[in-house]
Amino acid sequence: MLNYDLVVVGGGPAGMAAALQAHEEGIEKIIILERADTLGGILEQCIHTGFGLHYFGEELSGPEYAGRFIEQVYNTDIDVKVDTMVLDISADNVVTAVNNFDGLLTIQAKAIVLAMGCRERPRGALSIAGSRAAGIMTAGTAQKYVNMDGYMPGKTVVILGSGDIGLIMARRMTLEGAKVKAVCELMPYSGGLTRNIVQCLEDFGIPLRLSCTVVATHGKERLEGVTVANVDEHLKPIPGTEEYIPCDTLMLSVGLIPENELSKNAGITLDPVTNGPVVDEYRETTHKGVFACGNVLQVHDLVDFVTEESKLAGSGAAKFIKGEKAEDGVVHTKGENGVRYIVPQNISRATDKDVKLYFRVGRVLENVTLTVTCGDEVLLSKKKRKMTPGEMEYVTLKAEVVKQLPVDSTIVVSTKEA
Amino acid sequence: MKYDVVVIGAGVVGALITRELSKLNVRVAMADKFNDVAMGTTKANSAIVHGGFDAANGTLKAKLNVRGTELMPQICKALSVPYRNNGSLVLAFSEKEMEHVHTLYARGVKNGVPRLSVVDKETVLKMEPHVSEEVVGALLSESAGIVCPYELTIAAAENAVTNGAEFLRNCEVQAIREENGEFVLETSLGEITAQYVVNAAGIHSDDIARMIGDDSISLVARKGEYYLLDKSFGYMADHTIFQCPNEMGKGVLVTPTVDGNLLIGPSALDVDDKEDVDTTPEGLEFIVEKAKKSVPTLNVRGAITSFAGMRAHPVTDDFIIAFSEKNDRFLNVAGIESPGLSAAPAIAEMVAGMFKEKAELTEKSEYTETREAPVRFRHMTKSEREALIAKNKAYGRIICRCETITEGEIVDAIHAPAGARDVDGVKRRTRAGMGRCQGGFCGSKVVEILARELNVPMNEITKFGGESKILFEKTK
């Protein structure tokens, strides 16, 4: 059995930032376990630009953004094992992993950072009627075929779901010579960033059809077309609005799900809304010494925020290992009136830093008053012109404000439209 | 190509027949129009080994079901195919339905079904705590079980090929003529000569029979749709749970699968197009609504996939297993609808017997009765895994993260006798791509491995043969 202070599960932007932060704070024995054959995670296939505007103040491609962290990791004595899949995390923080050069590995860790990322929601979860032809794939799979393997996965494309990967792939496929006929979105608003709607659809004249879904797929071997239909306010297809669109490819960008199978098996409590672990302000889960950050914790839209969050987790892990993670009772957080969730779900009153409460709203809101309360006390109130489910929001609570809240009280973030 | 016997159709029936014939001193080939075995009705059905109380007394269905269910455990053991004797329940929700349960009981006893009993509400709810409180009683059939139909078929084909049979994939029989007392099959692979033909072409067995002028087989294509739920819902049923048929039609079943998922279905819709295995919103809605009658807390948000299969319903309502009246070297094995999977081992036994008698065939002096279990990394202990990786490093590389499937297992599936040639073939043999992400992550890696092992470019790899290509040309 190997011994490490910190084992980081996943070598994407989250895992690397957490490992680097812990290293910076003096942790010596750190290992990153990555299932792919390189560090970098999903960024490696995101060859478009738009990464790093917040964190680096410049516009980078995915591999460039990842590259900056990969270089830093290799310039430290942080150990890295790629092509290595973690199979299990035990109650006493023993990590079991496997690869084709060491065989089975068991590692006793003082602390663990979970940074496994997320996966795309597949077709089965949607129950679209019709055939099981080839040519139906998630946008991320299509992105890998185009950007990593160098093959075109389709020539005439309909995209269901206007999540960011779907929008990015609409542009990517167009640039590669495919015809993207439509992006259909079930909801009356897009789930993607506004800048992606402008730069990936509008600039290329690709229609975005809101309140519209795919009701059937056609074609016995390769996909030949899809039937789309408008949906009513209950998201049910409206009879008579069906339209057949010939296409050889249907790409799905219908949501991301944090990959928490390891966390679940380790008995870590998950938040039913985020599908990620319940954490404190340093992103420590309910399992002592196990931290989580990045898309395994909550699905982010910007990697810049992943980096920020992961540094917190790395810092928390370092403090835990050094026995410096202070405790003085916790306060809880909760979203109300359109605020779907809050991360972190718990905050230690002993926090030495201001705490950012991250959240998403459940629908498009305009002229909103956002309030943060605890009991009868209003901790913070601010006005927002517009909030959309596609963009993660946050409010910052001062450490001294948190300190004076009663133990086990609940901080509530809520919205009110004018 | 010249054979003594050509079996047309590589479904569970064709494969088990070929396996029986491969033990005899006879040159046998199994031809199928698809790129793999188990591509028709076999890959999309209820995966049930029925007790045998449903079919009318004296029918082939009744006789072969009871015998097949008796043979199933040993054949699954020999072929290393997962089988579970979980038993089945036919639920009654009214006194009238209880009468039907008693009728089924009496019929089952007459059919020779062992371990059959009528149980009361309390017993049912104790056995199945998620069943509706509305239940009145049930028929318990303890000999019933579950098996994975395509795994059984894959294993049978593999064993048959090991014993010298040939599997001719992408071999569509287009016409049959007779020359010098032999059959000449005109196929997409060219002409094939055979002394005998077994017509096990499933939903197309009527078309195949017609090729020799035999129009005695009349089939109705009956589509059935299913939902497959995630393993986290597997706890909802332990037995296979049937409903009584009523004015609203035949009920749907709720059953665990051997892999621990939950399966619900089927709908029943007679269709004109035999290839129409599209799922429909109405069909899927119907099965959910019906299944909830048995297990009210069912939630299809746990669905990982839905699919439809085609049943070859014979208008005579019984299996057709006989040499054709047009030519006594042409054996029809047709109309094998439910309980076809249950009966398949008995059908194979019967057909082998008919051939032995007809052609005076003898057994080979040596043949392999068993098929070794494929490597299943996910089921292994730590020390087994260590030993395995020490032997072959490819077992240390996880390709499918949801189901924990290694590269070694995928390579094995491709190079096995009658092995996988496409992504779905790998999926059925290894479960790679069958988990939560449905191949989102590993799909492209499986394409890569197939291309490498078969020595073809990635864009020639298909999902399930034919034109089901996954990739087009290289990017610019």
PDB file of N, CA and C in Angstrom, chain B residues 204-236:
ATOM      1  N   HIS B 204     -39.069 -13.547 -40.327  1.00  0.00           N
ATOM      2  CA  HIS B 204     -39.008 -13.740 -41.781  1.00  0.00           C
ATOM      3  C   HIS B 204     -39.123 -15.201 -42.194  1.00  0.00           C
ATOM      4  N   SER B 205     -39.460 -16.099 -41.267  1.00  0.00           N
ATOM      5  CA  SER B 205     -39.483 -17.516 -41.636  1.00  0.00           C
ATOM      6  C   SER B 205     -40.586 -17.816 -42.657  1.00  0.00           C
ATOM      7  N   ASP B 206     -41.640 -17.001 -42.683  1.00  0.00           N
ATOM      8  CA  ASP B 206     -42.662 -17.207 -43.724  1.00  0.00           C
ATOM      9  C   ASP B 206     -42.093 -16.872 -45.110  1.00  0.00           C
ATOM     10  N   ASP B 207     -41.303 -15.790 -45.182  1.00  0.00           N
ATOM     11  CA  ASP B 207     -40.698 -15.398 -46.462  1.00  0.00           C
ATOM     12  C   ASP B 207     -39.707 -16.456 -46.940  1.00  0.00           C
ATOM     13  N   ILE B 208     -38.920 -17.002 -46.003  1.00  0.00           N
ATOM     14  CA  ILE B 208     -37.924 -18.015 -46.359  1.00  0.00           C
ATOM     15  C   ILE B 208     -38.624 -19.288 -46.859  1.00  0.00           C
ATOM     16  N   ALA B 209     -39.690 -19.689 -46.159  1.00  0.00           N
ATOM     17  CA  ALA B 209     -40.419 -20.894 -46.580  1.00  0.00           C
ATOM     18  C   ALA B 209     -40.984 -20.708 -47.987  1.00  0.00           C
ATOM     19  N   ARG B 210     -41.463 -19.510 -48.252  1.00  0.00           N
ATOM     20  CA  ARG B 210     -42.034 -19.220 -49.569  1.00  0.00           C
ATOM     21  C   ARG B 210     -41.009 -19.387 -50.693  1.00  0.00           C
ATOM     22  N   MET B 211     -39.727 -19.271 -50.347  1.00  0.00           N
ATOM     23  CA  MET B 211     -38.671 -19.417 -51.361  1.00  0.00           C
ATOM     24  C   MET B 211     -38.615 -20.834 -51.935  1.00  0.00           C
ATOM     25  N   ILE B 212     -39.181 -21.817 -51.201  1.00  0.00           N
ATOM     26  CA  ILE B 212     -39.260 -23.169 -51.791  1.00  0.00           C
ATOM     27  C   ILE B 212     -40.718 -23.503 -52.135  1.00  0.00           C
ATOM     28  N   GLY B 213     -41.541 -22.473 -52.192  1.00  0.00           N
ATOM     29  CA  GLY B 213     -42.931 -22.687 -52.583  1.00  0.00           C
ATOM     30  C   GLY B 213     -43.829 -23.121 -51.447  1.00  0.00           C
ATOM     31  N   ASP B 214     -43.294 -23.028 -50.220  1.00  0.00           N
ATOM     32  CA  ASP B 214     -44.096 -23.404 -49.040  1.00  0.00           C
ATOM     33  C   ASP B 214     -44.764 -22.150 -48.492  1.00  0.00           C
ATOM     34  N   ASP B 215     -46.083 -22.046 -48.705  1.00  0.00           N
ATOM     35  CA  ASP B 215     -46.757 -20.849 -48.200  1.00  0.00           C
ATOM     36  C   ASP B 215     -47.686 -21.188 -47.038  1.00  0.00           C
ATOM     37  N   SER B 216     -47.294 -22.249 -46.325  1.00  0.00           N
ATOM     38  CA  SER B 216     -48.154 -22.706 -45.218  1.00  0.00           C
ATOM     39  C   SER B 216     -47.982 -21.873 -43.949  1.00  0.00           C
ATOM     40  N   ILE B 217     -46.920 -21.081 -43.907  1.00  0.00           N
ATOM     41  CA  ILE B 217     -46.658 -20.354 -42.657  1.00  0.00           C
ATOM     42  C   ILE B 217     -47.254 -18.959 -42.724  1.00  0.00           C
ATOM     43  N   SER B 218     -48.061 -18.643 -41.763  1.00  0.00           N
ATOM     44  CA  SER B 218     -48.698 -17.332 -41.755  1.00  0.00           C
ATOM     45  C   SER B 218     -48.383 -16.644 -40.433  1.00  0.00           C
ATOM     46  N   LEU B 219     -47.610 -15.561 -40.531  1.00  0.00           N
ATOM     47  CA  LEU B 219     -47.153 -14.860 -39.332  1.00  0.00           C
ATOM     48  C   LEU B 219     -47.709 -13.443 -39.262  1.00  0.00           C
ATOM     49  N   VAL B 220     -47.953 -12.987 -38.054  1.00  0.00           N
ATOM     50  CA  VAL B 220     -48.312 -11.590 -37.829  1.00  0.00           C
ATOM     51  C   VAL B 220     -47.147 -10.957 -37.066  1.00  0.00           C
ATOM     52  N   ALA B 221     -46.709  -9.798 -37.544  1.00  0.00           N
ATOM     53  CA  ALA B 221     -45.620  -9.096 -36.852  1.00  0.00           C
ATOM     54  C   ALA B 221     -46.213  -8.296 -35.708  1.00  0.00           C
ATOM     55  N   ARG B 222     -45.827  -8.657 -34.499  1.00  0.00           N
ATOM     56  CA  ARG B 222     -46.404  -8.028 -33.310  1.00  0.00           C
ATOM     57  C   ARG B 222     -45.302  -7.326 -32.537  1.00  0.00           C
ATOM     58  N   LYS B 223     -45.426  -6.000 -32.501  1.00  0.00           N
ATOM     59  CA  LYS B 223     -44.367  -5.202 -31.875  1.00  0.00           C
ATOM     60  C   LYS B 223     -44.595  -5.070 -30.373  1.00  0.00           C
ATOM     61  N   GLY B 224     -43.520  -5.185 -29.606  1.00  0.00           N
ATOM     62  CA  GLY B 224     -43.602  -5.004 -28.159  1.00  0.00           C
ATOM     63  C   GLY B 224     -42.557  -4.009 -27.705  1.00  0.00           C
ATOM     64  N   GLU B 225     -42.978  -3.039 -26.905  1.00  0.00           N
ATOM     65  CA  GLU B 225     -42.042  -2.011 -26.449  1.00  0.00           C
ATOM     66  C   GLU B 225     -41.725  -2.194 -24.962  1.00  0.00           C
ATOM     67  N   TYR B 226     -40.510  -1.811 -24.610  1.00  0.00           N
ATOM     68  CA  TYR B 226     -40.043  -1.995 -23.237  1.00  0.00           C
ATOM     69  C   TYR B 226     -39.298  -0.771 -22.730  1.00  0.00           C
ATOM     70  N   TYR B 227     -39.277  -0.644 -21.425  1.00  0.00           N
ATOM     71  CA  TYR B 227     -38.383   0.290 -20.750  1.00  0.00           C
ATOM     72  C   TYR B 227     -37.392  -0.516 -19.923  1.00  0.00           C
ATOM     73  N   LEU B 228     -36.135  -0.119 -19.960  1.00  0.00           N
ATOM     74  CA  LEU B 228     -35.139  -0.717 -19.075  1.00  0.00           C
ATOM     75  C   LEU B 228     -34.755   0.339 -18.054  1.00  0.00           C
ATOM     76  N   LEU B 229     -34.900   0.004 -16.774  1.00  0.00           N
ATOM     77  CA  LEU B 229     -34.606   0.960 -15.713  1.00  0.00           C
ATOM     78  C   LEU B 229     -33.237   0.694 -15.093  1.00  0.00           C
ATOM     79  N   ASP B 230     -32.669   1.720 -14.568  1.00  0.00           N
ATOM     80  CA  ASP B 230     -31.349   1.658 -13.926  1.00  0.00           C
ATOM     81  C   ASP B 230     -31.326   0.605 -12.813  1.00  0.00           C
ATOM     82  N   LYS B 231     -30.117   0.111 -12.544  1.00  0.00           N
ATOM     83  CA  LYS B 231     -29.954  -0.913 -11.504  1.00  0.00           C
ATOM     84  C   LYS B 231     -30.447  -0.454 -10.137  1.00  0.00           C
ATOM     85  N   SER B 232     -30.460   0.856  -9.922  1.00  0.00           N
ATOM     86  CA  SER B 232     -30.922   1.340  -8.619  1.00  0.00           C
ATOM     87  C   SER B 232     -32.423   1.091  -8.428  1.00  0.00           C
ATOM     88  N   PHE B 233     -33.119   0.627  -9.478  1.00  0.00           N
ATOM     89  CA  PHE B 233     -34.534   0.287  -9.352  1.00  0.00           C
ATOM     90  C   PHE B 233     -34.748  -1.220  -9.312  1.00  0.00           C
ATOM     91  N   GLY B 234     -33.643  -1.971  -9.401  1.00  0.00           N
ATOM     92  CA  GLY B 234     -33.734  -3.428  -9.454  1.00  0.00           C
ATOM     93  C   GLY B 234     -34.403  -4.035  -8.232  1.00  0.00           C
ATOM     94  N   TYR B 235     -34.349  -3.315  -7.114  1.00  0.00           N
ATOM     95  CA  TYR B 235     -34.917  -3.842  -5.871  1.00  0.00           C
ATOM     96  C   TYR B 235     -36.451  -3.913  -5.906  1.00  0.00           C
ATOM     97  N   MET B 236     -37.063  -3.269  -6.882  1.00  0.00           N
ATOM     98  CA  MET B 236     -38.526  -3.149  -6.879  1.00  0.00           C
ATOM     99  C   MET B 236     -39.257  -4.453  -7.171  1.00  0.00           C
TER     100      MET B 236
END
